[in-house]
Every structure is written in C-alpha cells, then in structure tokens.
C-alpha cells in the first residue's frame, strides 16, 4: 500500500487548524493510498499547540503526528522538518488555513499514479475550479514571479507560488533546501527542475483565498524575497 505524507506547517492557526484537520482526515484517497499527517507547530504565540494536542487525543486512531519548534523558524523550516519526518511514498504541503481543498489530493496524485509525473503542481490559474476574487496586485505579482522563475528554469508553469505541490518522496528528499520562510516555493522549483529526467505536471485546483483580516500572512516583502530566491537558486547558487 502506498502512503501520502501530508505536511502541515502551522503558526498561529488556532482558529482554523481543527477545521483543516477534519478535511484532511475525512478525505478519501483513491488508488489504495493511505495517509499520514505531520503537523509542525512553528512556536505559535496563540493556543495552536493546545488545539492540535486536543485534536490528536480525540482522533488517536488516525496517523497524526505533531512536531514542535521551540523557537519560531518560518514556514520553510517547518516544511524541511516535515519532509525529514515523512515516511510516505508521496509528499504534499497543506497550509493550516482553509485556502486549499484537501478533496483535490486525488486530482494532484493521478498523474503520478498513472506513471506520467514525478512532481505535480496545483495551479490556481488554470482549469474551471472555484477561485475567490481577491487582491489584483497579488495576482499580478504571482504571475511576474512565475514568469521570472520560468525564464530561468525553462519550465512553463502557470503558478510557481502555489502551496499544492505533490512530490515523489525520493525526489523531494534528495534536495538540499535552505529557505526558512516563504522562499521555499522558488527554491524548491529551481532545485527540482534540475533533477535529472524529472517529469513535472500541472493540474487546475480551486482556491479559497483569505484576507489579511482573516489571517493571511504573506506580504510585499516576501515578494521581493521571492525574486531574490529565484535569482539566487537559478543563477548564483546553481
């Protein structure tokens, strides 16, 4: 039986973490695949840790593990540790908010299970899935970052910055990842694109974006960091 490792980095997500865990736990995977859920609490300053521990104690029949950072290190660092802890055949990152729908795991897994792909990106900008209408300049920024990344990786992605990326575990575990914050996306794209004979696919996904009042954290400074990471990992630190 194959296994999907679902890595959930969490920082100050006490309000929604139980809701996304319900969705992840309840999703039925096709292809005879089982799940393991790895939550990395990045030293939240609210009661996220307590909410997760209470949830695990009430759902101990499921494969849910909590890893704790004693100091805040960033989303990328949480993902790095989740990858190290993963024991599955496939790895996906799931944000702790409600912007992405776990019911679409099967869509993302299908090209890998069918033998066509090693990595699958879930694009918010292709297909006919629901997409919340928000933040014009964020959309433009995402497209610029994706275009710049594509120019240097020679890929034709439509959404490099998407959270939903599924990797064959043997591919993602061989990468030496460094970025501790939101630079994870351009770094992993640059490095996975250079893996010999890697097959990267894209599928359309839905996107239920949230506002800053609802807890969105990424900002314009992270956009400049993304540009730096695109240049660094594609040109200067190749």
XYZ file of N, CA and C in Angstrom:
714
model
N 0.842 -1.193 0.000
C 0.000 0.000 0.000
C 0.876 1.241 0.000
N 0.570 2.196 -0.883
C 1.301 3.452 -0.953
C 0.792 4.402 0.134
N 1.635 5.392 0.471
C 1.269 6.334 1.520
C 1.560 7.766 1.073
N 0.631 8.679 1.403
C 0.808 10.108 1.162
C 1.138 10.783 2.490
N 2.285 11.458 2.565
C 2.652 12.244 3.739
C 2.159 13.670 3.546
N 1.318 14.129 4.449
C 0.716 15.464 4.365
C 1.362 16.330 5.440
N 2.157 17.304 5.012
C 2.896 18.166 5.932
C 2.107 19.456 6.133
N 1.802 19.770 7.380
C 1.019 20.961 7.701
C 1.851 21.878 8.598
N 2.495 22.912 8.026
C 3.175 23.898 8.866
C 2.123 24.817 9.497
N 2.250 25.077 10.783
C 1.215 25.864 11.473
C 1.858 26.940 12.332
N 1.389 28.171 12.158
C 1.801 29.274 13.014
C 0.592 30.155 13.284
N 0.165 30.179 14.526
C -0.986 30.987 14.955
C -2.236 30.687 14.122
N -2.572 29.404 14.034
C -3.735 28.959 13.267
C -4.761 28.270 14.169
N -4.843 28.696 15.429
C -5.763 28.053 16.383
C -7.213 28.120 15.908
N -7.543 29.164 15.174
C -8.933 29.350 14.758
C -9.367 28.365 13.681
N -8.435 27.914 12.835
C -8.810 27.076 11.683
C -8.159 25.701 11.651
N -7.143 25.455 12.488
C -6.377 24.218 12.349
C -7.255 22.983 12.506
N -8.226 23.011 13.426
C -9.082 21.832 13.600
C -9.969 21.603 12.391
N -10.345 22.696 11.702
C -11.200 22.571 10.522
C -10.445 21.928 9.367
N -9.185 22.350 9.146
C -8.428 21.756 8.048
C -8.054 20.326 8.379
N -7.812 20.028 9.665
C -7.525 18.642 10.045
C -8.735 17.746 9.810
N -9.932 18.254 10.064
C -11.150 17.496 9.751
C -11.195 17.162 8.269
N -10.921 18.163 7.430
C -10.974 17.962 5.981
C -9.927 16.949 5.520
N -8.703 17.078 6.044
C -7.636 16.158 5.653
C -7.948 14.746 6.123
N -8.438 14.631 7.342
C -8.732 13.309 7.908
C -9.855 12.617 7.149
N -10.848 13.389 6.713
C -12.040 12.799 6.095
C -11.874 12.500 4.612
N -10.878 13.108 3.949
C -10.738 12.902 2.512
C -10.442 11.432 2.220
N -11.093 10.896 1.212
C -10.903 9.507 0.799
C -9.959 9.470 -0.402
N -8.787 8.888 -0.199
C -7.821 8.812 -1.284
C -8.105 7.617 -2.176
N -8.004 7.845 -3.479
C -8.124 6.762 -4.453
C -6.805 5.989 -4.525
N -6.769 5.006 -5.381
C -5.551 4.280 -5.724
C -4.989 3.477 -4.541
N -5.829 3.169 -3.545
C -5.401 2.366 -2.397
C -4.241 3.028 -1.637
N -4.313 4.347 -1.482
C -3.269 5.111 -0.798
C -3.746 5.470 0.606
N -2.862 5.282 1.592
C -3.168 5.699 2.958
C -2.500 7.038 3.249
N -2.847 7.640 4.400
C -2.356 8.969 4.745
C -1.570 8.935 6.049
N -0.576 9.813 6.125
C -0.016 10.195 7.410
C -0.003 11.724 7.452
N -0.359 12.283 8.596
C -0.446 13.730 8.755
C 0.641 14.169 9.719
N 1.522 15.064 9.251
C 2.624 15.569 10.063
C 2.420 17.065 10.244
N 2.106 17.475 11.467
C 1.897 18.890 11.778
C 3.165 19.431 12.426
N 3.652 20.556 11.922
C 4.823 21.198 12.519
C 4.373 22.549 13.071
N 4.275 22.639 14.400
C 3.888 23.895 15.047
C 5.125 24.768 15.201
N 5.133 25.901 14.496
C 6.316 26.748 14.431
C 6.317 27.767 15.577
N 6.264 27.244 16.817
C 6.307 28.070 18.030
C 5.220 29.154 17.990
N 3.980 28.737 17.766
C 2.857 29.678 17.710
C 2.739 30.431 19.026
N 2.337 31.705 18.939
C 2.156 32.520 20.142
C 0.722 32.486 20.643
N -0.178 31.846 19.889
C -1.539 31.647 20.377
C -1.654 30.205 20.894
N -2.851 29.666 21.001
C -3.023 28.319 21.560
C -3.110 27.233 20.487
N -2.436 27.445 19.345
C -2.416 26.451 18.276
C -1.936 25.091 18.794
N -0.854 25.089 19.562
C -0.300 23.829 20.075
C -1.336 23.070 20.896
N -2.046 23.750 21.765
C -3.038 23.092 22.609
C -4.190 22.546 21.776
N -4.628 23.315 20.774
C -5.716 22.870 19.901
C -5.310 21.593 19.165
N -4.076 21.557 18.669
C -3.594 20.368 17.948
C -3.511 19.164 18.878
N -2.945 19.364 20.065
C -2.815 18.252 21.003
C -4.185 17.706 21.410
N -5.143 18.594 21.622
C -6.503 18.148 21.949
C -7.104 17.367 20.788
N -6.851 17.838 19.579
C -7.396 17.173 18.388
C -6.807 15.766 18.256
N -5.499 15.650 18.430
C -4.853 14.341 18.302
C -5.368 13.373 19.357
N -5.564 13.858 20.582
C -6.041 12.977 21.658
C -7.449 12.453 21.378
N -8.236 13.238 20.637
C -9.603 12.817 20.311
C -9.667 11.983 19.031
N -8.582 11.967 18.273
C -8.555 11.234 16.997
C -7.315 10.349 16.929
N -7.040 9.634 18.025
C -5.798 8.865 18.102
C -5.801 7.605 17.250
N -6.923 7.309 16.618
C -6.958 6.156 15.714
C -6.338 6.499 14.364
N -6.088 7.786 14.128
C -5.539 8.228 12.843
C -4.052 8.529 12.991
N -3.330 8.442 11.884
C -1.891 8.654 11.875
C -1.618 10.157 11.810
N -1.653 10.796 12.971
C -1.406 12.234 13.066
C -0.279 12.452 14.060
N 0.787 13.158 13.616
C 1.928 13.417 14.496
C 2.180 14.912 14.588
N 2.594 15.354 15.762
C 2.906 16.763 15.989
C 4.388 16.922 16.291
N 5.038 17.797 15.529
C 6.431 18.176 15.793
C 6.429 19.645 16.199
N 7.211 19.984 17.222
C 7.172 21.337 17.779
C 8.518 22.033 17.622
N 8.470 23.284 17.141
C 9.648 24.143 17.145
C 9.659 24.936 18.450
N 10.792 24.958 19.112
C 10.894 25.696 20.369
C 11.051 27.197 20.144
N 11.520 27.578 18.964
C 11.570 28.987 18.554
C 10.976 29.075 17.156
N 10.421 30.238 16.834
C 9.835 30.428 15.512
C 10.931 30.452 14.460
N 10.808 29.572 13.444
C 11.834 29.458 12.406
C 11.336 29.828 11.019
N 10.036 29.807 10.791
C 9.493 30.127 9.489
C 8.849 28.933 8.813
N 7.981 29.223 7.835
C 7.239 28.166 7.140
C 8.171 27.192 6.432
N 9.203 27.723 5.767
C 10.120 26.841 5.051
C 10.805 25.859 5.976
N 11.246 26.343 7.146
C 11.901 25.460 8.114
C 10.945 24.382 8.599
N 9.674 24.747 8.795
C 8.671 23.761 9.208
C 8.494 22.692 8.133
N 8.488 23.112 6.873
C 8.353 22.152 5.770
C 9.580 21.236 5.706
N 10.774 21.809 5.881
C 12.000 20.995 5.857
C 11.919 19.868 6.881
N 11.516 20.216 8.105
C 11.430 19.202 9.148
C 10.329 18.191 8.852
N 9.233 18.654 8.269
C 8.172 17.730 7.879
C 8.635 16.736 6.839
N 9.432 17.205 5.872
C 9.970 16.312 4.839
C 10.876 15.249 5.460
N 11.702 15.661 6.414
C 12.596 14.708 7.081
C 11.805 13.639 7.840
N 10.670 14.038 8.420
C 9.865 13.112 9.212
C 8.958 12.228 8.361
N 8.740 12.608 7.100
C 7.790 11.897 6.243
C 8.269 10.482 5.941
N 7.349 9.537 6.023
C 7.659 8.137 5.700
C 6.879 7.649 4.483
N 6.125 8.540 3.844
C 5.282 8.141 2.724
C 6.027 8.051 1.408
N 5.328 7.539 0.402
C 5.863 7.450 -0.961
C 5.732 8.778 -1.690
N 4.750 9.599 -1.252
C 4.488 10.901 -1.861
C 4.375 11.929 -0.738
N 4.717 13.186 -1.064
C 4.703 14.262 -0.068
C 3.938 15.445 -0.637
N 3.056 16.021 0.184
C 2.362 17.244 -0.184
C 2.373 18.188 1.008
N 2.415 19.497 0.753
C 2.308 20.502 1.802
C 0.871 21.020 1.823
N 0.303 21.096 3.022
C -1.060 21.595 3.216
C -1.015 22.772 4.182
N -1.383 23.963 3.721
C -1.463 25.102 4.632
C -2.515 24.842 5.699
N -2.307 25.442 6.878
C -3.203 25.205 8.013
C -4.479 26.034 7.948
N -4.580 26.921 6.962
C -5.809 27.699 6.796
C -6.769 26.929 5.884
N -7.761 27.595 5.343
C -8.777 26.918 4.525
C -8.728 27.362 3.063
N -7.558 27.816 2.595
C -7.462 28.328 1.228
C -7.425 27.212 0.178
N -6.940 26.040 0.564
C -6.808 24.927 -0.385
C -7.651 23.751 0.086
N -8.225 23.013 -0.863
C -9.196 21.962 -0.568
C -8.549 20.576 -0.628
N -8.417 19.892 0.513
C -7.812 18.548 0.522
C -8.549 17.528 -0.341
N -9.818 17.776 -0.661
C -10.546 16.851 -1.533
C -9.937 16.767 -2.930
N -9.008 17.669 -3.241
C -8.358 17.659 -4.552
C -7.034 16.899 -4.556
N -6.687 16.241 -3.451
C -5.470 15.416 -3.429
C -5.475 14.387 -4.553
N -6.633 13.784 -4.800
C -6.695 12.741 -5.831
C -6.382 13.291 -7.221
N -6.809 14.537 -7.486
C -6.513 15.177 -8.772
C -5.006 15.358 -8.923
N -4.366 15.763 -7.828
C -2.924 16.003 -7.856
C -2.122 14.701 -7.955
N -2.611 13.667 -7.321
C -1.890 12.387 -7.315
C -1.998 11.619 -8.627
N -3.082 11.827 -9.362
C -3.377 10.974 -10.524
C -2.240 10.915 -11.557
N -1.648 12.064 -11.967
C -0.568 11.948 -12.961
C 0.633 11.138 -12.468
N 0.883 11.148 -11.150
C 1.980 10.348 -10.599
C 1.601 8.867 -10.590
N 0.401 8.575 -10.095
C -0.045 7.180 -10.016
C -0.146 6.565 -11.405
N -0.553 7.368 -12.398
C -0.672 6.863 -13.767
C 0.675 6.684 -14.445
N 1.748 7.107 -13.781
C 3.091 6.871 -14.313
C 3.614 7.961 -15.224
N 2.938 9.130 -15.253
C 3.381 10.201 -16.141
C 4.271 11.232 -15.439
N 4.090 11.441 -14.145
C 4.736 12.547 -13.449
C 5.515 12.079 -12.231
N 6.496 12.899 -11.846
C 7.212 12.734 -10.587
C 6.835 13.847 -9.607
N 6.415 14.969 -10.161
C 6.019 16.144 -9.385
C 4.790 16.741 -10.045
N 3.813 17.148 -9.240
C 2.602 17.783 -9.777
C 2.326 19.073 -9.013
N 2.201 20.172 -9.750
C 1.835 21.466 -9.176
C 0.336 21.682 -9.360
N -0.310 22.188 -8.324
C -1.716 22.541 -8.417
C -1.854 24.017 -8.736
N -2.312 24.345 -9.933
C -2.374 25.732 -10.375
C -3.713 26.377 -10.044
N -3.634 27.569 -9.430
C -4.838 28.360 -9.144
C -5.302 29.137 -10.363
N -4.513 29.120 -11.432
C -4.791 29.961 -12.594
C -5.120 29.172 -13.849
N -5.462 27.895 -13.720
C -5.882 27.119 -14.878
C -7.042 26.222 -14.473
N -7.847 25.843 -15.430
C -8.978 24.972 -15.152
C -10.211 25.751 -14.725
N -11.279 25.025 -14.429
C -12.558 25.649 -14.129
C -12.983 25.561 -12.681
N -12.012 25.435 -11.739
C -12.322 25.316 -10.325
C -12.656 26.690 -9.721
N -13.379 26.712 -8.588
C -13.688 28.000 -7.935
C -12.424 28.724 -7.493
N -12.447 30.040 -7.599
C -11.289 30.870 -7.266
C -11.806 32.182 -6.697
N -11.561 32.411 -5.406
C -12.047 33.640 -4.783
C -11.411 34.852 -5.438
N -12.213 35.893 -5.676
C -11.748 37.107 -6.341
C -11.191 38.049 -5.278
N -9.860 38.175 -5.244
C -9.165 38.996 -4.246
C -7.856 39.532 -4.817
N -7.420 40.676 -4.339
C -6.046 41.163 -4.451
C -5.476 41.133 -5.876
N -5.865 42.103 -6.678
C -5.364 42.218 -8.049
C -3.837 42.217 -8.088
N -3.206 43.035 -7.226
C -1.751 43.161 -7.294
C -1.040 41.898 -6.826
N -1.677 41.130 -5.935
C -1.099 39.828 -5.578
C -1.080 38.905 -6.789
N -2.173 38.924 -7.546
C -2.245 38.076 -8.743
C -1.176 38.472 -9.753
N -1.028 39.783 -9.988
C -0.005 40.261 -10.908
C 1.380 39.866 -10.400
N 1.599 40.026 -9.084
C 2.879 39.647 -8.506
C 3.177 38.172 -8.685
N 2.158 37.311 -8.468
C 2.350 35.878 -8.663
C 2.726 35.550 -10.098
N 2.070 36.215 -11.032
C 2.350 35.946 -12.445
C 3.760 36.404 -12.828
N 4.195 37.540 -12.269
C 5.551 38.026 -12.546
C 6.589 37.061 -11.974
N 6.370 36.622 -10.746
C 7.307 35.687 -10.124
C 7.358 34.369 -10.895
N 6.193 33.890 -11.328
C 6.151 32.647 -12.102
C 6.874 32.809 -13.429
N 6.664 33.948 -14.109
C 7.326 34.178 -15.394
C 8.845 34.245 -15.217
N 9.309 34.969 -14.184
C 10.745 35.075 -13.946
C 11.343 33.705 -13.629
N 10.647 32.942 -12.812
C 11.102 31.576 -12.499
C 11.148 30.722 -13.757
N 10.109 30.792 -14.573
C 10.066 30.001 -15.807
C 11.214 30.353 -16.755
N 11.536 31.647 -16.831
C 12.616 32.076 -17.723
C 13.945 31.416 -17.349
N 14.133 31.172 -16.042
C 15.414 30.645 -15.577
C 15.418 29.127 -15.404
N 14.250 28.540 -15.234
C 14.169 27.073 -15.118
C 13.818 26.414 -16.445
N 13.347 27.210 -17.407
C 12.861 26.715 -18.699
C 11.632 25.818 -18.534
N 10.827 26.086 -17.510
C 9.536 25.423 -17.347
C 8.446 26.346 -17.868
N 7.234 25.826 -18.013
C 6.107 26.670 -18.426
C 4.969 26.571 -17.416
N 5.307 26.689 -16.135
C 4.306 26.673 -15.077
C 3.402 27.902 -15.178
N 2.192 27.766 -14.672
C 1.297 28.927 -14.563
C 1.207 29.439 -13.133
N 1.693 28.660 -12.147
C 1.557 29.054 -10.739
C 2.681 28.447 -9.910
N 3.857 29.080 -9.984
C 5.010 28.595 -9.229
C 4.803 28.731 -7.721
N 4.053 29.752 -7.305
C 3.903 30.063 -5.878
C 2.814 29.239 -5.183
N 2.177 28.333 -5.881
C 1.110 27.544 -5.264
C 1.612 26.744 -4.070
N 0.755 26.592 -3.061
C 1.078 25.723 -1.923
C 1.040 24.259 -2.334
N 0.067 23.892 -3.172
C -0.143 22.485 -3.511
C 0.871 21.999 -4.541
N 1.867 21.286 -4.039
C 2.842 20.607 -4.872
C 2.967 19.187 -4.323
N 2.795 18.188 -5.156
C 2.977 16.800 -4.738
C 4.274 16.292 -5.345
N 5.100 15.692 -4.502
C 6.391 15.161 -4.932
C 6.458 13.671 -4.648
N 7.057 12.915 -5.538
C 7.515 11.597 -5.124
C 8.552 11.810 -4.031
N 8.426 11.056 -2.950
C 9.267 11.305 -1.773
C 10.749 11.202 -2.090
N 11.127 10.266 -2.952
C 12.542 10.110 -3.257
C 13.111 11.313 -4.002
N 12.244 12.091 -4.659
C 12.696 13.293 -5.358
C 12.869 14.459 -4.396
N 11.895 14.696 -3.523
C 11.963 15.854 -2.632
C 13.004 15.639 -1.539
N 13.196 14.405 -1.098
C 14.145 14.149 -0.017
C 15.600 14.296 -0.465
N 15.864 14.259 -1.767
C 17.245 14.396 -2.226
C 17.680 15.850 -2.349
N 16.723 16.795 -2.219
C 17.050 18.213 -2.358
C 17.606 18.780 -1.060
N 18.628 19.615 -1.166
C 19.199 20.320 -0.012
C 18.545 21.693 0.066
N 17.453 21.781 0.811
C 16.655 23.000 0.880
C 17.129 23.895 2.016
N 17.181 25.211 1.756
C 17.764 26.160 2.703
C 16.778 27.211 3.220
N 15.833 27.636 2.381
C 14.996 28.784 2.717
C 14.054 28.475 3.876
N 14.091 29.303 4.914
C 13.328 29.042 6.126
C 11.952 29.711 6.138
N 11.719 30.671 5.237
C 10.426 31.353 5.247
C 9.670 31.067 3.950
N 9.117 32.109 3.317
C 8.293 31.895 2.138
C 9.122 31.710 0.864
N 10.458 31.719 0.991
C 11.304 31.440 -0.170
C 11.319 29.981 -0.572
N 10.606 29.144 0.183
C 10.566 27.711 -0.145
C 10.091 27.466 -1.571
N 9.054 28.173 -2.012
C 8.443 27.887 -3.318
C 9.423 28.107 -4.478
N 10.057 29.291 -4.608
C 11.005 29.446 -5.721
C 12.243 28.574 -5.577
N 12.682 28.320 -4.336
C 13.861 27.466 -4.165
C 13.574 26.041 -4.599
N 12.461 25.467 -4.120
C 12.174 24.075 -4.463
C 11.914 23.931 -5.958
N 11.317 24.958 -6.581
C 11.073 24.905 -8.027
C 12.388 24.920 -8.795
N 13.307 25.792 -8.382
C 14.608 25.860 -9.047
C 15.352 24.532 -8.924
N 15.328 23.961 -7.739
C 16.130 22.750 -7.495
C 15.484 21.500 -8.080
N 14.150 21.393 -8.012
C 13.503 20.203 -8.579
C 13.606 20.219 -10.097
N 13.661 21.416 -10.705
C 13.749 21.498 -12.167
C 15.064 20.957 -12.689
N 16.089 20.886 -11.822
C 17.412 20.418 -12.244
C 17.643 18.934 -11.958
N 16.665 18.267 -11.344
C 16.792 16.830 -11.116
C 16.747 16.110 -12.463
N 17.656 15.215 -12.693
C 17.789 14.557 -13.997
C 16.504 13.817 -14.374
N 15.986 14.140 -15.550
C 14.815 13.475 -16.126
C 13.537 13.625 -15.299
N 13.457 14.647 -14.438
C 12.236 14.845 -13.656
C 11.075 15.213 -14.593
N 9.891 14.682 -14.256
C 8.689 14.961 -15.049
C 7.728 15.771 -14.172
N 7.523 17.033 -14.569
C 6.686 17.950 -13.794
C 5.395 18.215 -14.558
N 4.264 18.054 -13.863
C 2.943 18.307 -14.444
C 2.225 19.383 -13.630
N 1.182 19.945 -14.236
C 0.294 20.885 -13.563
C -1.150 20.435 -13.726
N -1.952 20.643 -12.688
C -3.395 20.420 -12.782
C -4.095 21.629 -12.162
N -5.302 21.922 -12.620
C -6.065 23.036 -12.072
C -6.666 22.682 -10.723
N -6.600 23.625 -9.781
C -7.198 23.434 -8.457
C -8.043 24.648 -8.104
N -8.862 24.507 -7.084
C -9.641 25.634 -6.575
C -8.807 26.418 -5.569
N -9.274 27.635 -5.251
C -8.540 28.482 -4.307
C -9.518 29.367 -3.554
N -9.566 29.156 -2.236
C -10.469 29.903 -1.375
C -9.642 30.885 -0.545
N -9.092 31.904 -1.227
C -8.168 32.836 -0.587
C -8.792 33.575 0.580
N -7.938 34.008 1.506
C -8.434 34.768 2.651
C -7.782 36.149 2.684
N -8.415 37.078 3.388
C -7.908 38.431 3.528
C -6.932 38.496 4.703
N -6.277 39.643 4.853
C -5.375 39.805 5.993
C -6.147 39.795 7.309
N -7.372 40.317 7.280
C -8.211 40.269 8.478
C -8.553 38.833 8.865
N -8.590 37.951 7.869
C -8.890 36.538 8.112
C -7.643 35.721 8.440
N -6.462 36.364 8.401
C -5.253 35.676 8.835
C -4.174 35.489 7.792
N -4.341 36.057 6.580
C -3.301 35.905 5.554
C -2.012 36.557 6.046
N -0.867 35.904 5.805
C 0.395 36.377 6.372
C 1.386 36.897 5.334
N 1.391 36.367 4.137
C 2.398 36.735 3.151
C 2.173 38.168 2.690
N 3.267 38.938 2.529
C 3.161 40.335 2.147
C 4.160 40.719 1.073
N 4.244 42.030 0.804
C 5.072 42.509 -0.306
C 6.562 42.233 -0.064
N 6.996 42.243 1.195
C 8.398 41.935 1.475
C 8.748 40.509 1.043
N 7.786 39.595 1.201
C 8.019 38.212 0.781
C 8.120 38.112 -0.735
N 7.442 39.014 -1.455
C 7.565 39.043 -2.907
C 8.973 39.403 -3.348
N 9.576 40.406 -2.688
C 10.963 40.765 -3.012
C 11.925 39.637 -2.639
N 11.635 38.962 -1.526
C 12.469 37.817 -1.147
C 12.365 36.709 -2.193
N 11.163 36.523 -2.747
C 10.973 35.502 -3.777
C 11.813 35.809 -5.012
N 11.867 37.090 -5.406
C 12.702 37.476 -6.554
C 14.168 37.152 -6.260
N 14.606 37.503 -5.052
C 15.979 37.199 -4.647
C 16.249 35.702 -4.727
N 15.299 34.888 -4.251
C 15.482 33.433 -4.250
C 15.492 32.864 -5.662
N 14.657 33.404 -6.535
C 14.647 32.956 -7.929
C 16.029 33.174 -8.560
N 16.597 34.366 -8.343
C 17.920 34.665 -8.897
C 19.006 33.845 -8.216
N 18.912 33.747 -6.892
C 19.944 33.041 -6.135
C 20.038 31.574 -6.529
N 18.911 30.877 -6.565
C 18.943 29.420 -6.752
C 18.944 29.002 -8.216
N 18.709 29.947 -9.129
C 18.793 29.616 -10.548
C 20.075 30.097 -11.206
N 20.728 31.115 -10.601
C 21.919 31.699 -11.243
C 23.141 31.611 -10.328
N 23.028 32.203 -9.135
C 24.219 32.401 -8.304
C 24.558 31.209 -7.424
N 23.586 30.370 -7.137
C 23.839 29.215 -6.259
C 23.300 27.958 -6.933
N 23.685 27.786 -8.187
C 23.124 26.724 -9.005
C 23.761 25.385 -8.649
